[in-house]
Tab-separated table of C-alpha atoms and ligand atoms in Angstrom:
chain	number	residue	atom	x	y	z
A	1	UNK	CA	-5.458	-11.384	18.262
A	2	UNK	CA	-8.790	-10.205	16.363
A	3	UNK	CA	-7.274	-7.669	13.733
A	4	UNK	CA	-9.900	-5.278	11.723
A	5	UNK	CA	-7.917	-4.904	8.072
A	6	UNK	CA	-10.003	-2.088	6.432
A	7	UNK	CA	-9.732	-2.237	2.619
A	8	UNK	CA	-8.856	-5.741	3.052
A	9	UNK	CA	-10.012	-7.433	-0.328
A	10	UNK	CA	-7.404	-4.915	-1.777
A	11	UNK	CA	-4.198	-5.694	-3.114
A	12	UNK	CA	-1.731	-4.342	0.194
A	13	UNK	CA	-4.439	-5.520	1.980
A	14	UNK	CA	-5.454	-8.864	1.087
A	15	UNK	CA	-1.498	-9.946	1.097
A	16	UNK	CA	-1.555	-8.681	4.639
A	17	UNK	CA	-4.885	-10.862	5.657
A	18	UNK	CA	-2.803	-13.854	4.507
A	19	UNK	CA	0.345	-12.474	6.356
A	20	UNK	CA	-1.775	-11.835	9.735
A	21	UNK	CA	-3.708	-15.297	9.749
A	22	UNK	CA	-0.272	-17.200	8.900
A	23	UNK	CA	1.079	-15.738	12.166
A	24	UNK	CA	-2.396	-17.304	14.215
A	25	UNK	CA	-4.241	-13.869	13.934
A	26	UNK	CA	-7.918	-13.906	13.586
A	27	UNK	CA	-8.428	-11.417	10.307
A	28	UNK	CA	-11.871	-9.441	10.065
A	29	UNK	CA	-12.237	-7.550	6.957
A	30	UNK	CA	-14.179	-4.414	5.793
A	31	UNK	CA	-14.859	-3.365	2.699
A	32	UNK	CA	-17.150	-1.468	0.100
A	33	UNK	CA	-15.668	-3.640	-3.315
A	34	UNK	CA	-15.816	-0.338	-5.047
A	35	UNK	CA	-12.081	-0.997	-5.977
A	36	UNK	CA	-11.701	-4.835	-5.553
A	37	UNK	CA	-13.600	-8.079	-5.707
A	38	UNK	CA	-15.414	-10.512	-3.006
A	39	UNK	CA	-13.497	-13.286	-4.078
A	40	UNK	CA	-10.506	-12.197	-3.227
A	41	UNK	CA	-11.895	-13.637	-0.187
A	42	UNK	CA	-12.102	-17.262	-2.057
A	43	UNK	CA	-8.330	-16.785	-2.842
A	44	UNK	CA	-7.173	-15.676	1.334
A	45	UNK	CA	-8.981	-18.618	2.051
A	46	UNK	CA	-7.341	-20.873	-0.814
A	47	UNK	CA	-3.797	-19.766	0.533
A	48	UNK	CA	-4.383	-19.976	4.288
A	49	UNK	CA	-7.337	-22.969	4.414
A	50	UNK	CA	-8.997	-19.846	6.705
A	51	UNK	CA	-11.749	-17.479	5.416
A	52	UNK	CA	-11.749	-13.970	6.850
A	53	UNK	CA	-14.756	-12.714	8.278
A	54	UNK	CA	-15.729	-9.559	6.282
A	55	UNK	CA	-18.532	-6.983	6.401
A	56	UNK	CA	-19.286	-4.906	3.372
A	57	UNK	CA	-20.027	-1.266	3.810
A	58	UNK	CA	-18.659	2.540	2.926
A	59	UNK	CA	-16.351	3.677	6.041
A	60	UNK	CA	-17.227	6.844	5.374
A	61	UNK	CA	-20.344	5.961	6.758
A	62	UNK	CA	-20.758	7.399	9.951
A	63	UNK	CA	-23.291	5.583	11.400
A	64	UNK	CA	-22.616	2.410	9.597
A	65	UNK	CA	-18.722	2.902	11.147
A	66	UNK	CA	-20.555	3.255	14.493
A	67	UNK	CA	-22.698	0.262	14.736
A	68	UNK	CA	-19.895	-1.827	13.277
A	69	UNK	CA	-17.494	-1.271	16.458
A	70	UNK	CA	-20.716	-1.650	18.649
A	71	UNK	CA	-20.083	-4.799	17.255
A	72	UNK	CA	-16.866	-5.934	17.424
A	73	UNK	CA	-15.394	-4.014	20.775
A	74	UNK	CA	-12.956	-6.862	20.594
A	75	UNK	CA	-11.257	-5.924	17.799
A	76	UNK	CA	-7.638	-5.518	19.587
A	77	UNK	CA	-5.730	-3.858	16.339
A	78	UNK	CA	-6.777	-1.880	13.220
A	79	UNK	CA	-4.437	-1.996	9.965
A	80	UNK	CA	-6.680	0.485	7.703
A	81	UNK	CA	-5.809	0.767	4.463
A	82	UNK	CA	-9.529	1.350	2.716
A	83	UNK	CA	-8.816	4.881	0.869
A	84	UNK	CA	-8.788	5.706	-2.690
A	85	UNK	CA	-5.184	5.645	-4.252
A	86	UNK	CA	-5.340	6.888	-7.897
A	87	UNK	CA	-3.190	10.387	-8.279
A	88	UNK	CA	-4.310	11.363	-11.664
A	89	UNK	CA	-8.175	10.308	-9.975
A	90	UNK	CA	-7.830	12.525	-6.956
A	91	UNK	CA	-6.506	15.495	-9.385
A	92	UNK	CA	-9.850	15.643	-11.464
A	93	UNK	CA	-11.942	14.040	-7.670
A	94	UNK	CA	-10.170	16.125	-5.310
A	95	UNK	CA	-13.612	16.250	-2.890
A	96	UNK	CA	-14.380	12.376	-3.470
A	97	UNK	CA	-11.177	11.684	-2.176
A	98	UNK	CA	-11.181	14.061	0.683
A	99	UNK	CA	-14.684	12.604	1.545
A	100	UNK	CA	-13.997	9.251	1.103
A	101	UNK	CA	-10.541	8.831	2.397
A	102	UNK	CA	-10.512	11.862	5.443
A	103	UNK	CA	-14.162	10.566	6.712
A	104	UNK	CA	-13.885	6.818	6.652
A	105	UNK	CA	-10.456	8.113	8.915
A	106	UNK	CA	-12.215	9.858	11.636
A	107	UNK	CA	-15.109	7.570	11.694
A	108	UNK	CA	-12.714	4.913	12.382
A	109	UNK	CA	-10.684	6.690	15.285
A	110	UNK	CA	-14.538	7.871	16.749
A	111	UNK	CA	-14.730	4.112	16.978
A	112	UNK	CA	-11.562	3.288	18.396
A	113	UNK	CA	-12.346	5.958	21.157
A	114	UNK	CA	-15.728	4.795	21.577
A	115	UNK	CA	-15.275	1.549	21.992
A	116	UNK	CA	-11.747	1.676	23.744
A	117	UNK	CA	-10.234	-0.236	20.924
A	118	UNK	CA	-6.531	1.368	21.147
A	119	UNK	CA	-4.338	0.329	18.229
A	120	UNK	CA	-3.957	1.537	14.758
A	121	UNK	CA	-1.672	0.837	11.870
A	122	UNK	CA	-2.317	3.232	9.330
A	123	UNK	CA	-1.173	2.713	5.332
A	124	UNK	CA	0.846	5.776	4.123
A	125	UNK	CA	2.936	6.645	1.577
A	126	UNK	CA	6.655	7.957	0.689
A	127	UNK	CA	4.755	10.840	-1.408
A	128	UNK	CA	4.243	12.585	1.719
A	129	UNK	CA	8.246	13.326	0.836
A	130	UNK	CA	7.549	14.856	-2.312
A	131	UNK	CA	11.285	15.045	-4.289
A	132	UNK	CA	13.676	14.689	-0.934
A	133	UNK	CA	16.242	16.780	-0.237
A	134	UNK	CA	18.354	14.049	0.839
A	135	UNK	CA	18.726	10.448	-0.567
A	136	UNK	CA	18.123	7.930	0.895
A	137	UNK	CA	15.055	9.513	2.228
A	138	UNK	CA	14.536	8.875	6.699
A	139	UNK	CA	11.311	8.951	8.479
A	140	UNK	CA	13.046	12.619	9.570
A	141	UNK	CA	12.521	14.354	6.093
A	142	UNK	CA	11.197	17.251	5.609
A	143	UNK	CA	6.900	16.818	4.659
A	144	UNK	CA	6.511	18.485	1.264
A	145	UNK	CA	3.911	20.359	-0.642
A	146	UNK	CA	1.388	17.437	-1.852
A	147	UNK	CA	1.775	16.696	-5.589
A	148	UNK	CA	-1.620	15.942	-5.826
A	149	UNK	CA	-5.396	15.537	-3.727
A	150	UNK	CA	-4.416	11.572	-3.015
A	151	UNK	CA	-0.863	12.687	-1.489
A	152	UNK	CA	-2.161	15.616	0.398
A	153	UNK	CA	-4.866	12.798	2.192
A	154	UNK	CA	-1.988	10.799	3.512
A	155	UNK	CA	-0.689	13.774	5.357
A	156	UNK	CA	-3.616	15.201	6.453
A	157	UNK	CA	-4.824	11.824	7.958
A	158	UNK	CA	-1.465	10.874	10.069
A	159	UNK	CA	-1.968	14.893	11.182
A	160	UNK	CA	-5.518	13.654	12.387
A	161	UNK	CA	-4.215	10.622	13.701
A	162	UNK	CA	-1.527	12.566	15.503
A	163	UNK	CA	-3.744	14.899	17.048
A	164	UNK	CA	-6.328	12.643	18.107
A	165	UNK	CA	-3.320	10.413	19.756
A	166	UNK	CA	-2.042	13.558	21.590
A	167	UNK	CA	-5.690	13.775	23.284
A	168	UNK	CA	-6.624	9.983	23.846
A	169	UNK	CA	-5.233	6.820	24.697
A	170	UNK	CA	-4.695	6.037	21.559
A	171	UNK	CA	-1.829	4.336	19.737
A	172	UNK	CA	-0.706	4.574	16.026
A	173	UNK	CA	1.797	3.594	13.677
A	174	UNK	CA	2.051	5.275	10.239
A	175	UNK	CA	3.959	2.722	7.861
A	176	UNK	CA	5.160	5.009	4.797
A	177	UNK	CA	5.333	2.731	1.386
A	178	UNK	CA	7.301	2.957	-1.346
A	179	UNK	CA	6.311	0.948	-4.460
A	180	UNK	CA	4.438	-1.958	-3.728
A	181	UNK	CA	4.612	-4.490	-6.469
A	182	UNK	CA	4.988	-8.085	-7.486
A	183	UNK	CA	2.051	-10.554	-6.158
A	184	UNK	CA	1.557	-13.844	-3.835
A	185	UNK	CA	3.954	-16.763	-4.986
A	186	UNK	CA	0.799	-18.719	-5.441
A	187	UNK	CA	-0.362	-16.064	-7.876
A	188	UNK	CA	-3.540	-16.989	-6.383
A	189	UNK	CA	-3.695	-12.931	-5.017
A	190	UNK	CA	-2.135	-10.431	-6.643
A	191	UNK	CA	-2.942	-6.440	-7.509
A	192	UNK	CA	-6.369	-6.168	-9.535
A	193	UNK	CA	-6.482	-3.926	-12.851
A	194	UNK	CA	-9.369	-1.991	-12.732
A	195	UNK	CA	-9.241	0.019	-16.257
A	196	UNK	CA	-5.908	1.437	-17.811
A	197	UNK	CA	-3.265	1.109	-15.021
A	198	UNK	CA	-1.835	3.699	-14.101
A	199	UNK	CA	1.032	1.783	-11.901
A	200	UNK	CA	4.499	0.876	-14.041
A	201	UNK	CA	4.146	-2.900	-12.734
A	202	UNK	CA	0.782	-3.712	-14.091
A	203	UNK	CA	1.480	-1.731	-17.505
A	204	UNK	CA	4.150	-4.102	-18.195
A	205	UNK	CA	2.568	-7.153	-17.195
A	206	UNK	CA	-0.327	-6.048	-19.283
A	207	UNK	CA	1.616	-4.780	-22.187
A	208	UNK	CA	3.419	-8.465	-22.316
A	209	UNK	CA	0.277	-10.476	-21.945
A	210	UNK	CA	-0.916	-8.312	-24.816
A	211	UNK	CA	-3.448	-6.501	-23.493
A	212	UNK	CA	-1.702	-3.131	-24.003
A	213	UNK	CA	0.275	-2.132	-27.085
A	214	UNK	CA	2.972	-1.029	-25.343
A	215	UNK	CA	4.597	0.662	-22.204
A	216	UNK	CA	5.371	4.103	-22.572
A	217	UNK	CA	8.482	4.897	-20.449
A	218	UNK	CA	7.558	8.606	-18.857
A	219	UNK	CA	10.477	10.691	-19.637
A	220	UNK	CA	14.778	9.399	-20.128
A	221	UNK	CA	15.830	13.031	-19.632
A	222	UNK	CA	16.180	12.889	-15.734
A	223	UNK	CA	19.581	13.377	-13.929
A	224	UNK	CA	19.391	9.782	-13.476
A	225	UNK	CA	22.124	7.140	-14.619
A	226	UNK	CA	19.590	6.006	-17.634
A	227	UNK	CA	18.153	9.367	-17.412
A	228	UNK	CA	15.025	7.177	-16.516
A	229	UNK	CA	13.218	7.999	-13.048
A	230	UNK	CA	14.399	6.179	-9.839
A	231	UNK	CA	11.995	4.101	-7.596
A	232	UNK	CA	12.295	1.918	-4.380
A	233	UNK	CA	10.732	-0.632	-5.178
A	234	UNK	CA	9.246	-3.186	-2.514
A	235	UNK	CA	7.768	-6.785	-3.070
A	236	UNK	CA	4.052	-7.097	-1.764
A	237	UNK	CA	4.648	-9.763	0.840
A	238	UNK	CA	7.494	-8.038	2.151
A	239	UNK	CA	5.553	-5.103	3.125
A	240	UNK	CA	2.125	-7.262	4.191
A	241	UNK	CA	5.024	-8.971	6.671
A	242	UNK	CA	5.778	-5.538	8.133
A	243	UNK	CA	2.119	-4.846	8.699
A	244	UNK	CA	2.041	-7.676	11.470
A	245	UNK	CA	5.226	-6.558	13.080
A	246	UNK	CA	3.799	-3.378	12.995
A	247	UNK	CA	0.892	-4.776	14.658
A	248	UNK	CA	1.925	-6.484	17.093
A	249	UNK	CA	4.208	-4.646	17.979
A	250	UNK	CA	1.578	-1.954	19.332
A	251	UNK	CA	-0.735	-4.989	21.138
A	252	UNK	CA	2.480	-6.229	22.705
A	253	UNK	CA	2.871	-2.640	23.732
A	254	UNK	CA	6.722	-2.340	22.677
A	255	UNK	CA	6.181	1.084	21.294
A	256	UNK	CA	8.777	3.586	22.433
A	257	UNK	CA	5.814	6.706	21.151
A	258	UNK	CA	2.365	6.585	21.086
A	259	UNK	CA	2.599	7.535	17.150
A	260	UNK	CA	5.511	6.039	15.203
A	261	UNK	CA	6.143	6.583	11.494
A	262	UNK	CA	8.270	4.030	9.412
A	263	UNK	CA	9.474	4.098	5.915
A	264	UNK	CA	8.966	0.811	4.489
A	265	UNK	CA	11.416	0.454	1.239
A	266	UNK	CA	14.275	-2.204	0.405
A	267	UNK	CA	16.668	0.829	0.524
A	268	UNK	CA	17.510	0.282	-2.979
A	269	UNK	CA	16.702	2.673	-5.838
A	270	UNK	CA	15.807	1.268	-9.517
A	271	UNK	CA	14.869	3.171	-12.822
A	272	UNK	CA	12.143	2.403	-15.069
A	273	UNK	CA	14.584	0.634	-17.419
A	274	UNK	CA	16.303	-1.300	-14.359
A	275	UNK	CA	12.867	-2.463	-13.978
A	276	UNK	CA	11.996	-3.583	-17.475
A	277	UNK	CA	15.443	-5.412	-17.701
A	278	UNK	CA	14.793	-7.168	-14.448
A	279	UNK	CA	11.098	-8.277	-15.582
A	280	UNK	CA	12.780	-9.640	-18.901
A	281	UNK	CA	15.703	-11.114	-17.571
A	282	UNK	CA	13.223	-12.912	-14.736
A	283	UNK	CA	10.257	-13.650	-17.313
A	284	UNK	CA	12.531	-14.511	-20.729
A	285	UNK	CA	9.591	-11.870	-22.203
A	286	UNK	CA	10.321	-9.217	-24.623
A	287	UNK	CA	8.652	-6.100	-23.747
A	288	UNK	CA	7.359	-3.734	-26.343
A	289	UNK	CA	8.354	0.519	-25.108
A	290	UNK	CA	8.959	3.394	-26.017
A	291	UNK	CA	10.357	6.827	-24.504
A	292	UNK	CA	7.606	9.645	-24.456
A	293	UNK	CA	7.819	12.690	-22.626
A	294	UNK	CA	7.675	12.991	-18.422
A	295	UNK	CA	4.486	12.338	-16.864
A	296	UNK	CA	3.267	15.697	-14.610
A	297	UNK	CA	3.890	15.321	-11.050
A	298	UNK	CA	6.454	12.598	-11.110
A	299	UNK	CA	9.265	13.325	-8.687
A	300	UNK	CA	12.840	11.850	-10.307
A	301	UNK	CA	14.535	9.922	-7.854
A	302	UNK	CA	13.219	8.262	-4.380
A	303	UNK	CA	14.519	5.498	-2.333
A	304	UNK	CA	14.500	4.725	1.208
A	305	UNK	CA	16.777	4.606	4.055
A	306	UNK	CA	15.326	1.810	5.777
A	307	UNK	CA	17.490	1.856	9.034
A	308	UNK	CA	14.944	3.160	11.183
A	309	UNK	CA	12.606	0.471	10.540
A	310	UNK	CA	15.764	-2.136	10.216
A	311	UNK	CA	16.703	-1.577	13.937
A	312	UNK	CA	13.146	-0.274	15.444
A	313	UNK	CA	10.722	-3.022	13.936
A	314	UNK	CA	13.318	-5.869	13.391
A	315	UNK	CA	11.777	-6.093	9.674
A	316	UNK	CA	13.630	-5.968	6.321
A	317	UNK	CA	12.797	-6.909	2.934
A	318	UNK	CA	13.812	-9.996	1.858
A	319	UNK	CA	13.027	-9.985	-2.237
A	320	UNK	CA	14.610	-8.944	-4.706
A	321	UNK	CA	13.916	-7.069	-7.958
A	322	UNK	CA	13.690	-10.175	-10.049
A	323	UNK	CA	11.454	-11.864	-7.881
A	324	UNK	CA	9.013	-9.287	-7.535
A	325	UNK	CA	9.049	-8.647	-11.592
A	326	UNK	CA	8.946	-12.823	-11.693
A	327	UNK	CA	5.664	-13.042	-9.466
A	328	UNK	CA	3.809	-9.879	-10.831
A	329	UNK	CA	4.112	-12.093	-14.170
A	330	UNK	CA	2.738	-14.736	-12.551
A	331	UNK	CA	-0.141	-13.483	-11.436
A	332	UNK	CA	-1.098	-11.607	-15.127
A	333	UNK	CA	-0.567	-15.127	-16.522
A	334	UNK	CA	-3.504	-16.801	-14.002
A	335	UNK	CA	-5.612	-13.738	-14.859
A	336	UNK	CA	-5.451	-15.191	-18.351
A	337	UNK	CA	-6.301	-18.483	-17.083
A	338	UNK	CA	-9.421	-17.308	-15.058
A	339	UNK	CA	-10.881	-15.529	-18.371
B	1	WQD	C1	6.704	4.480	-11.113
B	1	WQD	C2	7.661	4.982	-12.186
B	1	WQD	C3	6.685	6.628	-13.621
B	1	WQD	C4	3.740	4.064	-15.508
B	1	WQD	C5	2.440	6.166	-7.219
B	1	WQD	C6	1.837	6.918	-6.081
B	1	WQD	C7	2.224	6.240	-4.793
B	1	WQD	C8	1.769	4.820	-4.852
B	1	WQD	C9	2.477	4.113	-6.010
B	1	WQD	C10	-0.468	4.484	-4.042
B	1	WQD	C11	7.565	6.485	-12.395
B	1	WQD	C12	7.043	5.375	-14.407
B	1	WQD	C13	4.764	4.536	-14.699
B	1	WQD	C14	3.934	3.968	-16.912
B	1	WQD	C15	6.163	4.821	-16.631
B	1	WQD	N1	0.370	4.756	-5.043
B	1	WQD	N2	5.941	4.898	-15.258
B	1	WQD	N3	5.143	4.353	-17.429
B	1	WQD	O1	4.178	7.357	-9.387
B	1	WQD	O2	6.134	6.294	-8.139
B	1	WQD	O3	3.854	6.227	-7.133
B	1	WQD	O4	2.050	4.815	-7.188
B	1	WQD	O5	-0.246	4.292	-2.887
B	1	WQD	O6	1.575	6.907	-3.737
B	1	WQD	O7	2.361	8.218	-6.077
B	1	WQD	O8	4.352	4.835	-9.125
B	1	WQD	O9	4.126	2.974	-10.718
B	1	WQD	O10	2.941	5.161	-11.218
B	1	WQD	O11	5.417	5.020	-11.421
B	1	WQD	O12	7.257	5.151	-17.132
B	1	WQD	O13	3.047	3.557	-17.707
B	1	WQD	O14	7.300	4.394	-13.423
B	1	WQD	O15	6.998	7.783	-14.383
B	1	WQD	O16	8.857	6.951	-12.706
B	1	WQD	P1	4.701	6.287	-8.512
B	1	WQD	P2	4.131	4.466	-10.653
């Protein structure tokens, strides 16, 4: 199958290039490098021995978006995952990311409808859940308040995909992530720091590869075991795996809806200290923290119950903790090398 992955020099969304063209898909990617590199291309290609086919311009672009699906009308699946991510960003940017992220959206459905291309996988996120009720958290929860701009994006856009489903022949799938971390066992892909991270995997990594003084550790005065916040965190290639199950499972038209959402977690919750003992215990590092106050908007405890998309999708994830710490190490350590 011909599968458009927008954002697709990205982290999420170069692992799932790799994923798609390892399973015989032919991988066409689109994107504007304002957040990642071109040679992230070089490394697909390095992994896989195949080199994407990619197209840089702004999906926000309407007419740009238009010509491009003029183009390729045999594009039989979309996984779009080109949107700004950063929290604190969207806070201080809330119309850049409403622009950028809501726009390239519906310029990408016009497409679909145009061009009769019916299948989309679209890249959400367990902040649509805000702090749950309920623990584990199902694809049933209750949608809360966004914390911030970037949040509020990922549930206006499976809204518009939603509506625009109800009135078309469209299909979708809305995959909701937890924390993505950890990086290709090659290291040869991995997540790119652009600036101060503001992500606990890459602060760590950073902070033991010296780069950073030292992690600060937002807050140990949660109702938490450790009084440290809880996470469900979820290895890289483990969730790029469920994008092509997701995927195919739309083009193989074994959908039971025509919009299906689907928490994507390991089901287990850690805390941030969990997570620095795992990366030292995996690594044999040291890492250099300290306990400062909470960070604004954090919720304290999320993990997900991963039945749904256990039973539905016939996907779980397969790595643990350690391995994810192990391989985001990895892949600081080849950064070093490519300096
Ligand atoms: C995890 C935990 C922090 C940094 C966000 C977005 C989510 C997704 C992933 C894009 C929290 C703590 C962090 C640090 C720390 N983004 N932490 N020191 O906030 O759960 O989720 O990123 O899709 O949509 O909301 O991830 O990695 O920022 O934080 O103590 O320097 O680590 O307080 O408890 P988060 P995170």
């Amino acid at each position: 199958m011909k599968i458009l992955v927008t954002g697709g020099t990205g982290y999420i969304g170069s692992h799932t290039a790799v994923e798609l063209q390892n399973s015989d898909h032919e991988v066409i990617i689109v994107d504007n490098l304002s957040n990642s590199d071109k040679n992230v291309l070089d490394g697909i290609e390095k992994i896989t021995g195949i080199r994407p086919e990619f197209e840089e311009f702004n999906l926000a672009d309407k007419k740009k978006t238009a010509d491009f699906f003029k183009r390729h009308s045999d594009i039989e699946g979309i996984i779009h995952f080109a949107a700004y991510k950063a929290v604190g960003e969207s806070v201080e940017k809330p119309l850049m990311y409403y622009r950028n992220n809501l726009f390239s959206l519906v310029n990408i459905l016009q497409g679909m409808k145009d061009n009769h291309i019916p299948n989309l996988v679209f890249s959400s996120s367990c902040t649509v859940y805000g702090q749950p009720d309920e623990l584990p958290v199902t694809e049933k929860a209750p949608i809360k308040k966004a914390e911030s701009p970037y949040g509020n994006t990922k549930q206006i856009s499976e809204e518009i995909i939603s509506d625009t489903i109800e009135s078309s022949e469209l299909k979708g799938i809305a995959l909701r992530y937890f924390n993505p971390i950890g990086a290709h066992e090659t290291a040869i892909i991995g997540e790119l720091p652009i600036g101060v991270p503001n992500n606990l995997m890459p602060f760590i990594t950073q902070t033991a590869a010296g780069i950073r003084e030292s992690l600060r550790v937002f807050g140990d005065d949660y109702n938490t075991p450790d009084g440290t916040a809880i996470r469900d965190y979820i290895h890289v290639v483990d969730l790029a795996k469920a994008h092509v199950v997701a995927v195919e499972r739309m083009v193989n038209q074994k959908m039971k809806k025509d919009f299906e959402v689907f928490n994507l977690g390991t089901g287990n919750g850690y805390s941030v200290l969990e997570v620095i003992k795992s990366f030292e215990r995996s690594t044999g590092e040291k890492l250099n923290y300290k306990i400062v106050g909470r960070r604004p908007g954090d919720v304290e405890q999320v993990w997900a119950d991963t039945q749904f998309a256990n039973e539905e999708l016939g996907w779980k994830a397969e790595k643990g903790i350690d391995e994810m710490t192990l391989s985001a190490w990895k892949w600081q350590q080849s950064l070093k090398e490519k300096d």
